[in-house]
Amino acid sequence: DIQMTQSPSSLSASVGDRVTITCRASQSISSYLNWYQQKPGKAPKLLIFAASSLQKGVPSRFSGSGSGTDFTLTISSLQPEDFATYYCQHSYSTPPTFGQGTKVEIK
Amino acid sequence: EVQLVESGGGLIQPGGSLRLSCAASGFIVSSNYMSWVRQAPGKGLEWVSVIYSGGNTYYADSVKGRFTISRDNSKNTLYLQMNSLRAEDTAVYYCARENFHGNGDYFDYWGQGTLVTVSS
């Protein structure tokens, strides 16, 4: 199975900050990488698919980049509603696996 | 509007069985790839199983031989039959629809989740 490793596991940031989360795959996955946001008690929500494509309805302050083994999710200006846990997930092969999550907290 | 509504969770003793349901609206279950993803309390997301539109099924090693994914086309509903349940199966179970792009697929719609607790 392909292992997905996110860093950091958590971070503290202020409203307006630029935030970057990294995801690394244990082998090359081309651009088969998705990002989700999850708030407590809620289902995950798709933000970015295919490494850099913004899901409809997702604010443009979210962006994704990368290919091969290294990927990033960037929030250009953190908003109060962005405090949540973020997961990367590969879709290169079965089983699809998720990173362990990055919790974004209020500083 | 696409909606997924899970049901069937609850408290079950180790070794017991439970069937989860995921009622879909706004799209046809049998025309899509549908997955179950679970999340243990305070933990991350773990893919469990998928059923393809053609009927092929795949499972995570952790549930292979114990869980069975299926669908009822007449009810537009996805199921997960869980047998020989263990404490480590305790989790919120989500059903999710897979959508496709040139570079792979992704889970674009999720249900609200149903909690399964395996405990004596």
PDB file of N, CA and C in Angstrom, chain B residues 3 13-14 22 32 44 60 68 78 81 84 87-88 92-93 95 114:
ATOM      1  N   GLN B   3     -27.590  13.530  -2.243  1.00  0.00           N
ATOM      2  CA  GLN B   3     -27.609  13.286  -0.802  1.00  0.00           C
ATOM      3  C   GLN B   3     -27.301  11.830  -0.523  1.00  0.00           C
ATOM      4  N   GLN B  13     -21.872  -6.257  20.327  1.00  0.00           N
ATOM      5  CA  GLN B  13     -20.849  -7.014  21.046  1.00  0.00           C
ATOM      6  C   GLN B  13     -19.802  -7.570  20.090  1.00  0.00           C
ATOM      7  N   PRO B  14     -18.589  -7.748  20.579  1.00  0.00           N
ATOM      8  CA  PRO B  14     -17.558  -8.382  19.743  1.00  0.00           C
ATOM      9  C   PRO B  14     -18.045  -9.722  19.214  1.00  0.00           C
ATOM     10  N   CYS B  22     -26.882   2.991   3.180  1.00  0.00           N
ATOM     11  CA  CYS B  22     -26.598   4.335   2.693  1.00  0.00           C
ATOM     12  C   CYS B  22     -27.589   4.610   1.562  1.00  0.00           C
ATOM     13  N   ASN B  32     -22.345   4.467 -10.445  1.00  0.00           N
ATOM     14  CA  ASN B  32     -21.175   5.097  -9.844  1.00  0.00           C
ATOM     15  C   ASN B  32     -20.348   4.100  -9.032  1.00  0.00           C
ATOM     16  N   GLY B  44      -7.745   9.238  12.143  1.00  0.00           N
ATOM     17  CA  GLY B  44      -7.865   9.673  10.762  1.00  0.00           C
ATOM     18  C   GLY B  44      -8.827   8.812   9.956  1.00  0.00           C
ATOM     19  N   ALA B  60     -10.360  -3.344   2.139  1.00  0.00           N
ATOM     20  CA  ALA B  60      -9.131  -3.169   2.895  1.00  0.00           C
ATOM     21  C   ALA B  60      -8.763  -4.505   3.532  1.00  0.00           C
ATOM     22  N   THR B  68     -18.889  -7.218   3.733  1.00  0.00           N
ATOM     23  CA  THR B  68     -19.347  -7.368   2.353  1.00  0.00           C
ATOM     24  C   THR B  68     -20.087  -6.110   1.928  1.00  0.00           C
ATOM     25  N   LEU B  78     -26.825   1.647  -0.899  1.00  0.00           N
ATOM     26  CA  LEU B  78     -25.567   0.926  -0.704  1.00  0.00           C
ATOM     27  C   LEU B  78     -25.591   0.293   0.679  1.00  0.00           C
ATOM     28  N   GLN B  81     -22.347  -5.060   4.983  1.00  0.00           N
ATOM     29  CA  GLN B  81     -22.602  -6.127   5.952  1.00  0.00           C
ATOM     30  C   GLN B  81     -21.315  -6.379   6.705  1.00  0.00           C
ATOM     31  N   SER B  84     -18.394 -10.724  12.333  1.00  0.00           N
ATOM     32  CA  SER B  84     -17.227 -10.983  13.201  1.00  0.00           C
ATOM     33  C   SER B  84     -16.588  -9.671  13.660  1.00  0.00           C
ATOM     34  N   ALA B  87     -13.352  -4.948  18.394  1.00  0.00           N
ATOM     35  CA  ALA B  87     -13.286  -3.633  19.037  1.00  0.00           C
ATOM     36  C   ALA B  87     -12.656  -2.599  18.104  1.00  0.00           C
ATOM     37  N   GLU B  88     -11.676  -3.025  17.321  1.00  0.00           N
ATOM     38  CA  GLU B  88     -10.977  -2.093  16.425  1.00  0.00           C
ATOM     39  C   GLU B  88     -11.810  -1.665  15.218  1.00  0.00           C
ATOM     40  N   VAL B  92     -16.872   5.822  13.131  1.00  0.00           N
ATOM     41  CA  VAL B  92     -17.937   6.398  12.315  1.00  0.00           C
ATOM     42  C   VAL B  92     -17.715   5.906  10.889  1.00  0.00           C
ATOM     43  N   TYR B  93     -18.764   5.364  10.292  1.00  0.00           N
ATOM     44  CA  TYR B  93     -18.681   4.847   8.932  1.00  0.00           C
ATOM     45  C   TYR B  93     -19.397   5.810   7.987  1.00  0.00           C
ATOM     46  N   CYS B  95     -20.430   6.619   3.916  1.00  0.00           N
ATOM     47  CA  CYS B  95     -20.453   6.209   2.522  1.00  0.00           C
ATOM     48  C   CYS B  95     -20.069   7.433   1.682  1.00  0.00           C
ATOM     49  N   THR B 114     -22.402   7.144  10.303  1.00  0.00           N
ATOM     50  CA  THR B 114     -23.131   6.412  11.316  1.00  0.00           C
ATOM     51  C   THR B 114     -22.111   5.722  12.224  1.00  0.00           C
TER      52      THR B 114
END
